[in-house]
CSV table of C-alpha atoms in Angstrom, one decimal:
chain,number,residue,atom,x,y,z
G,154,ASN,CA,108.2,68.2,124.5
G,155,ALA,CA,108.1,68.0,120.7
G,156,GLY,CA,111.6,66.5,120.1
G,157,VAL,CA,112.2,66.2,116.4
G,158,THR,CA,109.5,67.4,114.1
G,159,GLN,CA,109.4,66.8,110.3
G,160,THR,CA,107.2,68.6,107.8
G,161,PRO,CA,105.5,67.6,105.6
G,162,LYS,CA,104.5,64.1,106.5
G,163,PHE,CA,103.5,63.1,103.0
G,164,ARG,CA,104.3,64.5,99.6
G,165,VAL,CA,103.8,63.5,96.0
G,166,LEU,CA,106.0,65.1,93.3
G,167,LYS,CA,106.3,64.9,89.6
G,168,THR,CA,109.7,64.1,88.1
G,169,GLY,CA,111.7,67.3,87.8
G,170,GLN,CA,109.9,69.2,90.6
G,171,SER,CA,111.7,70.6,93.6
G,172,MET,CA,110.9,70.6,97.2
G,173,THR,CA,112.3,71.2,100.7
G,174,LEU,CA,111.8,69.0,103.7
G,175,LEU,CA,112.1,70.7,107.1
G,176,CYS,CA,113.4,69.2,110.3
G,177,ALA,CA,113.2,71.1,113.6
G,178,GLN,CA,114.5,70.0,117.0
G,179,ASP,CA,113.9,71.6,120.3
G,180,MET,CA,116.5,69.7,122.3
G,181,ASN,CA,119.4,72.1,121.6
G,182,HIS,CA,121.3,69.3,119.8
G,183,GLU,CA,124.5,70.2,118.0
G,184,TYR,CA,124.3,67.3,115.4
G,185,MET,CA,121.5,66.7,112.9
G,186,TYR,CA,121.2,64.1,110.2
G,187,TRP,CA,119.0,63.2,107.2
G,188,TYR,CA,118.5,59.5,106.3
G,189,ARG,CA,116.4,57.7,103.7
G,190,GLN,CA,114.8,54.4,104.3
G,191,ASP,CA,114.1,51.9,101.5
G,192,PRO,CA,112.7,48.4,101.9
G,193,GLY,CA,115.4,45.9,102.7
G,194,MET,CA,118.1,48.5,103.0
G,195,GLY,CA,117.7,49.9,106.5
G,196,LEU,CA,118.5,53.6,106.8
G,197,ARG,CA,121.2,55.3,104.8
G,198,LEU,CA,122.8,58.6,105.7
G,199,ILE,CA,122.3,61.3,103.1
G,200,HIS,CA,123.8,64.4,104.8
G,201,TYR,CA,124.6,65.5,108.3
G,202,SER,CA,125.6,68.6,110.2
G,203,VAL,CA,127.8,69.0,113.2
G,204,GLY,CA,126.8,72.5,113.9
G,205,GLU,CA,125.1,75.7,112.6
G,206,GLY,CA,126.4,76.6,109.2
G,207,THR,CA,128.2,73.3,108.6
G,208,THR,CA,127.1,70.3,106.5
G,209,ALA,CA,128.8,67.2,105.2
G,210,LYS,CA,128.0,64.3,102.9
G,211,GLY,CA,126.9,60.9,104.0
G,212,GLU,CA,126.6,57.7,102.1
G,213,VAL,CA,124.0,58.7,99.5
G,214,PRO,CA,124.2,62.5,99.0
G,215,ASP,CA,123.7,62.7,95.2
G,216,GLY,CA,120.6,64.6,94.2
G,217,TYR,CA,120.2,66.3,97.6
G,218,ASN,CA,121.3,69.5,99.2
G,219,VAL,CA,121.1,70.6,102.8
G,220,SER,CA,121.3,73.8,104.8
G,221,ARG,CA,121.7,74.5,108.6
G,222,LEU,CA,121.2,78.2,109.0
G,223,LYS,CA,119.8,77.8,112.5
G,224,LYS,CA,120.9,75.3,115.1
G,225,GLN,CA,117.4,74.0,115.5
G,226,ASN,CA,116.6,73.5,111.8
G,227,PHE,CA,118.0,71.2,109.2
G,228,LEU,CA,116.6,71.5,105.6
G,229,LEU,CA,116.8,68.8,102.9
G,230,GLY,CA,116.3,69.9,99.4
G,231,LEU,CA,115.6,68.1,96.2
G,232,GLU,CA,116.4,70.3,93.2
G,233,SER,CA,115.0,68.1,90.5
G,234,ALA,CA,113.2,65.1,91.9
G,235,ALA,CA,113.6,61.6,90.3
G,236,PRO,CA,111.6,58.4,90.8
G,237,SER,CA,114.7,56.9,92.5
G,238,GLN,CA,114.2,59.4,95.3
G,239,THR,CA,110.8,57.9,96.3
G,240,SER,CA,111.5,56.9,99.8
G,241,VAL,CA,110.8,57.6,103.5
G,242,TYR,CA,113.0,60.4,104.8
G,243,PHE,CA,114.0,60.6,108.5
G,244,CYS,CA,115.6,63.4,110.3
G,245,ALA,CA,117.5,62.8,113.6
G,246,SER,CA,119.5,64.9,116.0
G,247,SER,CA,122.0,64.2,118.8
G,248,TYR,CA,124.3,65.9,121.3
G,249,ARG,CA,127.9,66.3,120.4
G,250,GLU,CA,129.3,64.6,123.5
G,251,GLY,CA,129.3,60.9,124.3
G,252,ALA,CA,128.0,58.3,121.9
G,253,ASN,CA,125.6,60.6,120.2
G,254,ILE,CA,122.3,58.8,120.8
G,255,GLN,CA,120.2,59.9,117.9
G,256,TYR,CA,116.5,60.9,118.3
G,257,PHE,CA,114.3,60.5,115.2
G,258,GLY,CA,111.4,62.3,113.7
G,259,ALA,CA,108.3,60.5,112.5
G,260,GLY,CA,109.4,60.6,108.9
G,261,THR,CA,108.3,62.1,105.5
G,262,ARG,CA,106.9,59.8,102.9
G,263,LEU,CA,107.8,61.1,99.5
G,264,SER,CA,106.6,59.7,96.2
G,265,VAL,CA,108.1,60.9,92.9
G,266,LEU,CA,106.0,60.0,89.8
T,21,ALA,CA,134.2,50.2,106.6
T,22,GLN,CA,131.6,49.7,109.2
T,23,SER,CA,128.7,47.4,108.5
T,24,VAL,CA,125.8,45.7,110.3
T,25,THR,CA,124.2,42.4,109.3
T,26,GLN,CA,120.8,41.3,110.4
T,27,PRO,CA,120.5,37.8,109.0
T,28,ASP,CA,116.7,37.4,109.4
T,29,ILE,CA,114.5,39.6,107.3
T,30,HIS,CA,111.3,38.2,108.9
T,31,ILE,CA,110.7,36.4,112.1
T,32,THR,CA,107.3,35.0,113.4
T,33,VAL,CA,106.8,34.1,117.0
T,34,SER,CA,103.8,33.1,119.1
T,35,GLU,CA,102.7,35.5,121.7
T,36,GLY,CA,104.3,34.5,125.0
T,37,ALA,CA,107.2,32.8,123.3
T,38,SER,CA,110.8,34.0,123.7
T,39,LEU,CA,112.5,36.1,121.0
T,40,GLU,CA,116.1,36.5,119.8
T,41,LEU,CA,116.9,38.8,116.9
T,42,ARG,CA,120.4,38.5,115.6
T,43,CYS,CA,122.9,41.3,114.8
T,44,ASN,CA,126.5,41.1,113.6
T,45,TYR,CA,128.7,44.1,113.1
T,46,SER,CA,132.0,45.0,111.6
T,47,TYR,CA,133.9,47.8,113.2
T,48,GLY,CA,137.6,48.2,113.9
T,49,ALA,CA,137.4,49.9,117.3
T,50,THR,CA,135.2,49.4,120.3
T,51,PRO,CA,131.7,50.0,119.0
T,52,TYR,CA,128.7,51.9,120.2
T,53,LEU,CA,125.8,49.6,119.5
T,54,PHE,CA,122.1,50.3,119.4
T,55,TRP,CA,118.8,48.6,118.8
T,56,TYR,CA,115.9,50.7,117.5
T,57,VAL,CA,112.3,49.7,116.9
T,58,GLN,CA,110.0,51.1,114.3
T,59,SER,CA,106.2,50.6,114.5
T,60,PRO,CA,104.3,50.9,111.2
T,61,GLY,CA,104.2,54.5,110.0
T,62,GLN,CA,106.3,55.7,112.9
T,63,GLY,CA,109.8,56.9,113.4
T,64,LEU,CA,112.5,55.0,115.2
T,65,GLN,CA,112.5,54.6,118.9
T,66,LEU,CA,115.7,53.6,120.9
T,67,LEU,CA,115.3,50.3,122.7
T,68,LEU,CA,118.7,50.0,124.2
T,69,LYS,CA,122.4,50.9,123.7
T,70,TYR,CA,125.8,49.5,124.6
T,71,PHE,CA,128.7,51.9,125.1
T,72,SER,CA,131.0,50.0,127.4
T,73,GLY,CA,131.1,48.0,130.6
T,74,ASP,CA,128.5,45.3,131.4
T,75,THR,CA,128.0,43.3,128.2
T,76,LEU,CA,124.4,42.6,129.0
T,77,VAL,CA,122.3,45.7,128.7
T,78,GLN,CA,118.7,46.3,129.6
T,79,GLY,CA,116.3,48.4,127.6
T,80,ILE,CA,112.7,49.5,127.5
T,81,LYS,CA,109.7,47.2,127.0
T,82,GLY,CA,111.5,44.3,128.6
T,83,PHE,CA,114.2,43.9,126.0
T,84,GLU,CA,117.8,43.1,126.6
T,85,ALA,CA,120.8,42.6,124.4
T,86,GLU,CA,124.2,41.0,124.9
T,87,PHE,CA,127.4,42.3,123.4
T,88,LYS,CA,129.8,39.5,122.5
T,89,ARG,CA,133.1,40.9,121.2
T,90,SER,CA,134.5,37.5,120.2
T,91,GLN,CA,131.5,36.9,117.9
T,92,SER,CA,131.0,40.6,116.8
T,93,SER,CA,127.4,40.2,117.8
T,94,PHE,CA,124.8,42.2,119.7
T,95,ASN,CA,121.7,40.0,119.7
T,96,LEU,CA,118.4,41.3,121.1
T,97,ARG,CA,116.2,39.2,123.3
T,98,LYS,CA,112.9,39.2,125.1
T,99,PRO,CA,111.7,36.3,127.3
T,100,SER,CA,108.0,36.7,126.5
T,101,VAL,CA,106.7,38.5,123.4
T,102,HIS,CA,103.6,40.5,123.4
T,103,TRP,CA,101.4,41.2,120.4
T,104,SER,CA,102.3,44.9,120.7
T,105,ASP,CA,106.0,44.0,120.0
T,106,ALA,CA,105.2,43.4,116.3
T,107,ALA,CA,107.3,45.9,114.5
T,108,GLU,CA,110.6,46.3,112.6
T,109,TYR,CA,113.8,46.2,114.5
T,110,PHE,CA,117.0,47.8,113.5
T,111,CYS,CA,120.5,47.2,114.8
T,112,ALA,CA,123.0,50.0,114.4
T,113,VAL,CA,126.7,50.6,115.1
T,114,GLY,CA,128.0,54.1,115.9
T,115,ALA,CA,130.9,55.0,113.6
T,116,ARG,CA,133.2,58.0,113.9
T,117,VAL,CA,132.8,60.6,111.2
T,118,GLY,CA,134.5,63.9,111.5
T,119,TYR,CA,134.0,65.2,115.0
T,120,GLY,CA,131.0,63.1,115.7
T,121,ASN,CA,129.4,59.7,115.1
T,122,LYS,CA,127.0,58.5,112.5
T,123,LEU,CA,124.9,55.4,112.7
T,124,VAL,CA,125.3,52.5,110.3
T,125,PHE,CA,122.1,50.5,110.2
T,126,GLY,CA,121.3,46.9,109.4
T,127,ALA,CA,118.6,46.1,106.9
T,128,GLY,CA,116.1,45.4,109.7
T,129,THR,CA,114.1,42.4,110.9
T,130,ILE,CA,110.3,42.4,110.7
T,131,LEU,CA,108.8,40.7,113.7
T,132,ARG,CA,105.4,39.2,113.4
T,133,VAL,CA,103.5,37.9,116.5
T,134,LYS,CA,100.9,35.3,116.1
T,135,SER,CA,98.2,34.7,118.8
């Protein structure tokens, strides 16, 4: 049972480059989320999706775009990376019903030079 | 707006000693409350959750937490800490957003265990 899988695990970018982070879940969850984790700030929600084809902004959406073309996948894109986007990125997913317990991937560590 | 405060950035305890990690939240309605643990280089693992009912909830790895509405607190406890408990702990409150919930996290508490 893979759960939530994030690729890649590590990436180094130069300022201005673009990249896409992939999140895949095999639990048939309706909801998916992207967070960033920075020291001393906990996790902050970037974007989330309540279903295939729908996305919405979280707390810190600037500089990121997302797409949910398939229920099991949630993509996070950086069009023009900036050093401020150096962070650890976590994807999570949950069912729609109930209190939405979220299950997390192992994270992607991104450095922007 | 919802918020979570974890007052202690770092805590060091001796192996075998008891542990309490503090968490205070701000939320207008009845909250969903969670504790997650993150080992170095790993993702977040759910330790326990409070939805309703009994205010003392049991979790995995021998952890428990008590919901106190009057104090807006959800403190995490363990009677005897093991070296493997060294990790970062996050308290979170589930906040309604659209048709679902999002989690608002505290800044985390890093637990060090000394032998």
